[in-house]
Amino acid sequence: MNLVFEPVWNLPLVIVTAVAMIVLVLWTYPSRVAHLPPFWRRSLISLRCAAAAILIMAMFRPSIQIAETDNQISQLNILVDRSQSMSTPDGPGGASRRETLLKLLEETQPQLEELKEEIDIQFLDFDSTVTATQIPENYADGNFTAIGKTIDEIREEAAGERLIGMILMSDGAQRAGGEDDVDPLNAARRFAEQLGVPIHSLVVGTSDVSNSGIDLSIEDLQLDQSVTFEKKTVPVHLQLKMVGAAGKKVKVRLLIEDRNGKREGESGELIEIPLSAEAQSFRDDITTTKNSVTIPLDLFFVAEQAGEYKIAAEVVPDDGEVKLNNNRLETLITVRKGGLKVAYFDIPRTEQKFLRRLNETAKIQIDTQVILAGKFAQKSQIDPAMFKKDQYDVYIIGDVPASVFNESDPKLLGELALRVTEGSGLLMTGGLHNFGAGGYASTPLATLLPVKMAAGDLIPMDVDQPEDHIMSKVQMLPTDSGNDRYLMSLSASQNRAAWEQLPKLGGATKLTPKSGAVEVFAETEDGDALLLASETGRGRSLAMALDETWKWHLHGFEAEHQRFWQQMILWLAHKEFESDKPLWSRVEPRNFSPLSKVPIEFGAQSENGVPIPDANFTVEVLTPSGEKIKVTPQRFADHGLAEFTQTEEPGDYWVLVQGTHQGKSLGLPASTRFVVDARDLEMDNPAADPGMMAEIADISGGSVILPEEFGDFLTRLLEGGIQDDLKRYRRINLWDGWPPLLIFVFLISLEWTIRKIRGLV
């Protein structure tokens, strides 16, 4: 029996704190009770010191450690993999992996029997579950290999047993999904830390399965965008894996869903996409000289009609191919009528170059009108056709004074104001000669822009006024209200931190909200407004004080730069949820592996596209077999989230979202779809993983056993002697429990009572 201390902090700090507490009591308390008789004075000081001593004891966290001897018989667990991959016939003489293990156990039966006289040997069959067995039998029918989960289960069950070791017999490849997909290495680490017992690994099977017959498969399928527009050519990126197909000619093709006559909840037939001048929808000339190879391919198709379609990449099966469920991968694409068209007016500057990169997305097409700079600006000619009704969804004005528009046609800014009130978006960026300095206070845009301007703010083109600008470098940060808004979202969980990582920019235009109705979405570290928003009629307008966000791009934040600009444009066009309906729903990505957790996003918006954060939702998922499963919705910012986990069955899953607000229905349900791939986690790639088995053994302090050396391992284990007794340690905490708490409360209460009686309270 030993007294053990585990201080709450490092020992020197705890000692200093304890001494400080006692010194503080003895220094300050005696003077407060000096007028009392000696008995009461000593009693109060002693009670206060005793209470401090209880706190000091709690800081040192003392406990009594008692060593106990356990004379129970020791136990050795032998885990034998029974998953389907163990039926792979890559053992000696074409034997399966399971047969190889059973033969090995049979050959070492004498050593096992001799060892059983010393310890208890328990055989455990495992796949995604663990089953005790007397003698492992020749079957391998488990759907998944959950090595990590198996180790965790044995650790929990063996907490009170005399386990001295574990032998893991498997091909070593973790093949599980959902809650069963526990990392084997972390599980082995927890096993070793808690039990102090080694895991010895014995691996069977080969990591090269190219000799197991011909197998053609699509390993990966990616679209550049899951949303595109009519008549646009869509590239499809895929990975073709060919095993045992050396010298054969293989055809890969794209298929598209025929939805004629199909309703929501019904899947259409997949048909081949014909070859055209704009698209290459198949390749029939693919060959290889290797027995196992993965080839990246790009195919193309043209999105002809609007709607949501299933797209599939398929490698045409070979006559000698047995496993066909991995020949095809499917995903979904949404085709919309037209894309967002943006008219951009600016002088030649670097921001223009990087903003035009948004043309590479499927959603946005930017037409740039370059305005001459300085004294030549008035010679710029702006095409009046750019301001016709329904011509553009969003207008962006850079460092361009109002006089440039007026010189081309005095009616242009009036037409632009009309387009905004009809529903187009308007963005004005920072610059030297825009907003009030550019003369916009005297134009029809003055009522639309969310900033305060006056006619007296106008300055000549050849004059700069530094006092109208923030000259120091600025960090763009979301405001409290802007942090949860769509156009300021860079990260779902750590949004402000994502903004703080962006580099500072070289100054900004000073902007002031023109009224309390203006929302400020972003500001500097000093609270200066950088992004202001307002809604007028059916349109939205933004004022951004910055003019060089391109520096984010050059400092390695290309994705953040593009996402921010794309979100601003989509928000201005009322397309942040890509739906004009009151209810919306989406799932990204669109296809998943079996047993995946599928995130579902949904929400509601008003006629003007304003989110309805307090709407109530009902979410259902229709499975490929026709079963409807309700999913619990959760609120996140101004929309909702849900997670669907019952994805064992391959095929199409339909999400149906219904909503109400203040007791009233929000209209027709919103629906979307996702695909669970027809994949066999266990058998699509049955290659063994000896590296994983070696790491498990190393982490737990075990050893790697070669199959031919298993008998020698058992002999060495027997000759090394099995420990008859085992020391176990039990601790009794002296600080964590109700007795110290009661003593402390009693001391404080008694002291207070005496002080009360003596008139000190």
PDB file of C-alpha atoms in Angstrom, residues 58-167:
ATOM      1  CA  ALA A  58      -7.485  18.639  -3.197  1.00  0.00           C
ATOM      2  CA  MET A  59      -4.756  20.347  -5.234  1.00  0.00           C
ATOM      3  CA  PHE A  60      -2.273  17.575  -4.420  1.00  0.00           C
ATOM      4  CA  ARG A  61      -4.939  14.903  -5.211  1.00  0.00           C
ATOM      5  CA  PRO A  62      -3.656  12.180  -2.866  1.00  0.00           C
ATOM      6  CA  SER A  63      -4.738   8.568  -3.192  1.00  0.00           C
ATOM      7  CA  ILE A  64      -3.841   5.208  -1.650  1.00  0.00           C
ATOM      8  CA  GLN A  65      -2.587   2.632  -4.150  1.00  0.00           C
ATOM      9  CA  ILE A  66      -3.140  -0.982  -3.122  1.00  0.00           C
ATOM     10  CA  ALA A  67      -1.360  -3.815  -4.936  1.00  0.00           C
ATOM     11  CA  GLU A  68      -3.384  -7.033  -5.267  1.00  0.00           C
ATOM     12  CA  THR A  69      -2.328 -10.401  -6.615  1.00  0.00           C
ATOM     13  CA  ASP A  70      -4.600 -12.079  -9.160  1.00  0.00           C
ATOM     14  CA  ASN A  71      -4.091 -15.858  -9.280  1.00  0.00           C
ATOM     15  CA  GLN A  72      -6.727 -16.539 -11.951  1.00  0.00           C
ATOM     16  CA  ILE A  73      -5.669 -18.438 -15.040  1.00  0.00           C
ATOM     17  CA  SER A  74      -4.295 -16.322 -17.872  1.00  0.00           C
ATOM     18  CA  GLN A  75      -6.095 -15.985 -21.211  1.00  0.00           C
ATOM     19  CA  LEU A  76      -4.872 -15.739 -24.812  1.00  0.00           C
ATOM     20  CA  ASN A  77      -7.328 -14.623 -27.529  1.00  0.00           C
ATOM     21  CA  ILE A  78      -6.891 -15.820 -31.103  1.00  0.00           C
ATOM     22  CA  LEU A  79      -8.959 -13.743 -33.545  1.00  0.00           C
ATOM     23  CA  VAL A  80      -9.733 -15.370 -36.901  1.00  0.00           C
ATOM     24  CA  ASP A  81     -11.098 -13.256 -39.769  1.00  0.00           C
ATOM     25  CA  ARG A  82     -14.278 -14.697 -41.324  1.00  0.00           C
ATOM     26  CA  SER A  83     -15.168 -11.867 -43.752  1.00  0.00           C
ATOM     27  CA  GLN A  84     -15.815 -12.533 -47.448  1.00  0.00           C
ATOM     28  CA  SER A  85     -12.372 -11.318 -48.494  1.00  0.00           C
ATOM     29  CA  MET A  86     -10.989 -14.358 -46.661  1.00  0.00           C
ATOM     30  CA  SER A  87     -12.536 -16.516 -49.405  1.00  0.00           C
ATOM     31  CA  THR A  88     -10.032 -15.076 -51.921  1.00  0.00           C
ATOM     32  CA  PRO A  89      -8.105 -18.087 -53.327  1.00  0.00           C
ATOM     33  CA  ASP A  90      -4.565 -16.673 -53.240  1.00  0.00           C
ATOM     34  CA  GLY A  91      -3.067 -19.158 -50.786  1.00  0.00           C
ATOM     35  CA  PRO A  92      -0.748 -22.111 -51.484  1.00  0.00           C
ATOM     36  CA  GLY A  93      -2.281 -24.459 -54.033  1.00  0.00           C
ATOM     37  CA  GLY A  94      -5.178 -22.086 -54.656  1.00  0.00           C
ATOM     38  CA  ALA A  95      -6.468 -22.368 -51.080  1.00  0.00           C
ATOM     39  CA  SER A  96      -8.556 -19.521 -49.735  1.00  0.00           C
ATOM     40  CA  ARG A  97      -7.216 -17.299 -46.976  1.00  0.00           C
ATOM     41  CA  ARG A  98      -9.638 -18.810 -44.480  1.00  0.00           C
ATOM     42  CA  GLU A  99      -8.586 -22.333 -45.485  1.00  0.00           C
ATOM     43  CA  THR A 100      -4.936 -21.310 -45.078  1.00  0.00           C
ATOM     44  CA  LEU A 101      -5.595 -20.165 -41.507  1.00  0.00           C
ATOM     45  CA  LEU A 102      -7.571 -23.276 -40.583  1.00  0.00           C
ATOM     46  CA  LYS A 103      -4.824 -25.501 -41.970  1.00  0.00           C
ATOM     47  CA  LEU A 104      -2.278 -23.523 -39.969  1.00  0.00           C
ATOM     48  CA  LEU A 105      -4.282 -24.033 -36.756  1.00  0.00           C
ATOM     49  CA  GLU A 106      -4.588 -27.729 -37.538  1.00  0.00           C
ATOM     50  CA  GLU A 107      -0.840 -28.111 -38.104  1.00  0.00           C
ATOM     51  CA  THR A 108      -0.012 -26.364 -34.829  1.00  0.00           C
ATOM     52  CA  GLN A 109      -2.617 -28.276 -32.816  1.00  0.00           C
ATOM     53  CA  PRO A 110       0.048 -30.066 -30.666  1.00  0.00           C
ATOM     54  CA  GLN A 111       1.583 -26.755 -29.570  1.00  0.00           C
ATOM     55  CA  LEU A 112      -1.878 -25.289 -28.932  1.00  0.00           C
ATOM     56  CA  GLU A 113      -2.909 -28.261 -26.795  1.00  0.00           C
ATOM     57  CA  GLU A 114       0.296 -28.042 -24.775  1.00  0.00           C
ATOM     58  CA  LEU A 115      -0.237 -24.319 -24.306  1.00  0.00           C
ATOM     59  CA  LYS A 116      -3.837 -24.892 -23.170  1.00  0.00           C
ATOM     60  CA  GLU A 117      -2.486 -26.730 -20.133  1.00  0.00           C
ATOM     61  CA  GLU A 118      -0.966 -23.441 -18.962  1.00  0.00           C
ATOM     62  CA  ILE A 119      -3.449 -20.816 -20.138  1.00  0.00           C
ATOM     63  CA  ASP A 120      -6.988 -20.466 -21.414  1.00  0.00           C
ATOM     64  CA  ILE A 121      -7.003 -20.096 -25.217  1.00  0.00           C
ATOM     65  CA  GLN A 122     -10.167 -18.546 -26.653  1.00  0.00           C
ATOM     66  CA  PHE A 123     -10.921 -18.542 -30.381  1.00  0.00           C
ATOM     67  CA  LEU A 124     -12.940 -15.605 -31.716  1.00  0.00           C
ATOM     68  CA  ASP A 125     -14.369 -15.336 -35.227  1.00  0.00           C
ATOM     69  CA  PHE A 126     -14.874 -11.759 -36.410  1.00  0.00           C
ATOM     70  CA  ASP A 127     -16.127  -9.681 -39.315  1.00  0.00           C
ATOM     71  CA  SER A 128     -18.234  -6.691 -38.247  1.00  0.00           C
ATOM     72  CA  THR A 129     -19.125  -8.610 -35.064  1.00  0.00           C
ATOM     73  CA  VAL A 130     -17.204 -10.921 -32.736  1.00  0.00           C
ATOM     74  CA  THR A 131     -18.311 -14.478 -31.965  1.00  0.00           C
ATOM     75  CA  ALA A 132     -16.658 -16.948 -29.598  1.00  0.00           C
ATOM     76  CA  THR A 133     -16.137 -20.398 -31.089  1.00  0.00           C
ATOM     77  CA  GLN A 134     -14.636 -23.698 -29.950  1.00  0.00           C
ATOM     78  CA  ILE A 135     -13.142 -24.574 -33.333  1.00  0.00           C
ATOM     79  CA  PRO A 136     -13.141 -22.086 -36.275  1.00  0.00           C
ATOM     80  CA  GLU A 137     -15.030 -23.546 -39.232  1.00  0.00           C
ATOM     81  CA  ASN A 138     -14.440 -23.197 -42.950  1.00  0.00           C
ATOM     82  CA  TYR A 139     -16.783 -20.376 -43.882  1.00  0.00           C
ATOM     83  CA  ALA A 140     -16.117 -16.748 -44.783  1.00  0.00           C
ATOM     84  CA  ASP A 141     -19.404 -14.920 -45.277  1.00  0.00           C
ATOM     85  CA  GLY A 142     -19.016 -11.682 -43.310  1.00  0.00           C
ATOM     86  CA  ASN A 143     -20.002  -8.578 -45.305  1.00  0.00           C
ATOM     87  CA  PHE A 144     -17.411  -6.297 -43.711  1.00  0.00           C
ATOM     88  CA  THR A 145     -14.026  -6.423 -41.995  1.00  0.00           C
ATOM     89  CA  ALA A 146     -14.190  -4.160 -38.913  1.00  0.00           C
ATOM     90  CA  ILE A 147     -10.775  -4.697 -37.324  1.00  0.00           C
ATOM     91  CA  GLY A 148     -10.839  -1.463 -35.301  1.00  0.00           C
ATOM     92  CA  LYS A 149     -14.317  -2.106 -33.923  1.00  0.00           C
ATOM     93  CA  THR A 150     -13.331  -5.695 -33.037  1.00  0.00           C
ATOM     94  CA  ILE A 151     -10.268  -4.554 -31.061  1.00  0.00           C
ATOM     95  CA  ASP A 152     -12.389  -1.990 -29.203  1.00  0.00           C
ATOM     96  CA  GLU A 153     -15.039  -4.573 -28.275  1.00  0.00           C
ATOM     97  CA  ILE A 154     -12.450  -6.999 -26.907  1.00  0.00           C
ATOM     98  CA  ARG A 155     -10.780  -4.195 -24.960  1.00  0.00           C
ATOM     99  CA  GLU A 156     -14.072  -3.305 -23.287  1.00  0.00           C
ATOM    100  CA  GLU A 157     -14.935  -6.922 -22.470  1.00  0.00           C
ATOM    101  CA  ALA A 158     -11.426  -7.834 -21.268  1.00  0.00           C
ATOM    102  CA  ALA A 159     -11.144  -4.973 -18.768  1.00  0.00           C
ATOM    103  CA  GLY A 160     -11.589  -7.337 -15.809  1.00  0.00           C
ATOM    104  CA  GLU A 161      -9.973 -10.453 -17.278  1.00  0.00           C
ATOM    105  CA  ARG A 162      -6.434 -11.808 -17.169  1.00  0.00           C
ATOM    106  CA  LEU A 163      -5.717 -11.307 -20.839  1.00  0.00           C
ATOM    107  CA  ILE A 164      -1.978 -11.756 -21.568  1.00  0.00           C
ATOM    108  CA  GLY A 165      -2.053 -11.332 -25.333  1.00  0.00           C
ATOM    109  CA  MET A 166      -4.006 -11.450 -28.545  1.00  0.00           C
ATOM    110  CA  ILE A 167      -3.179 -12.992 -31.923  1.00  0.00           C
TER     111      ILE A 167
END
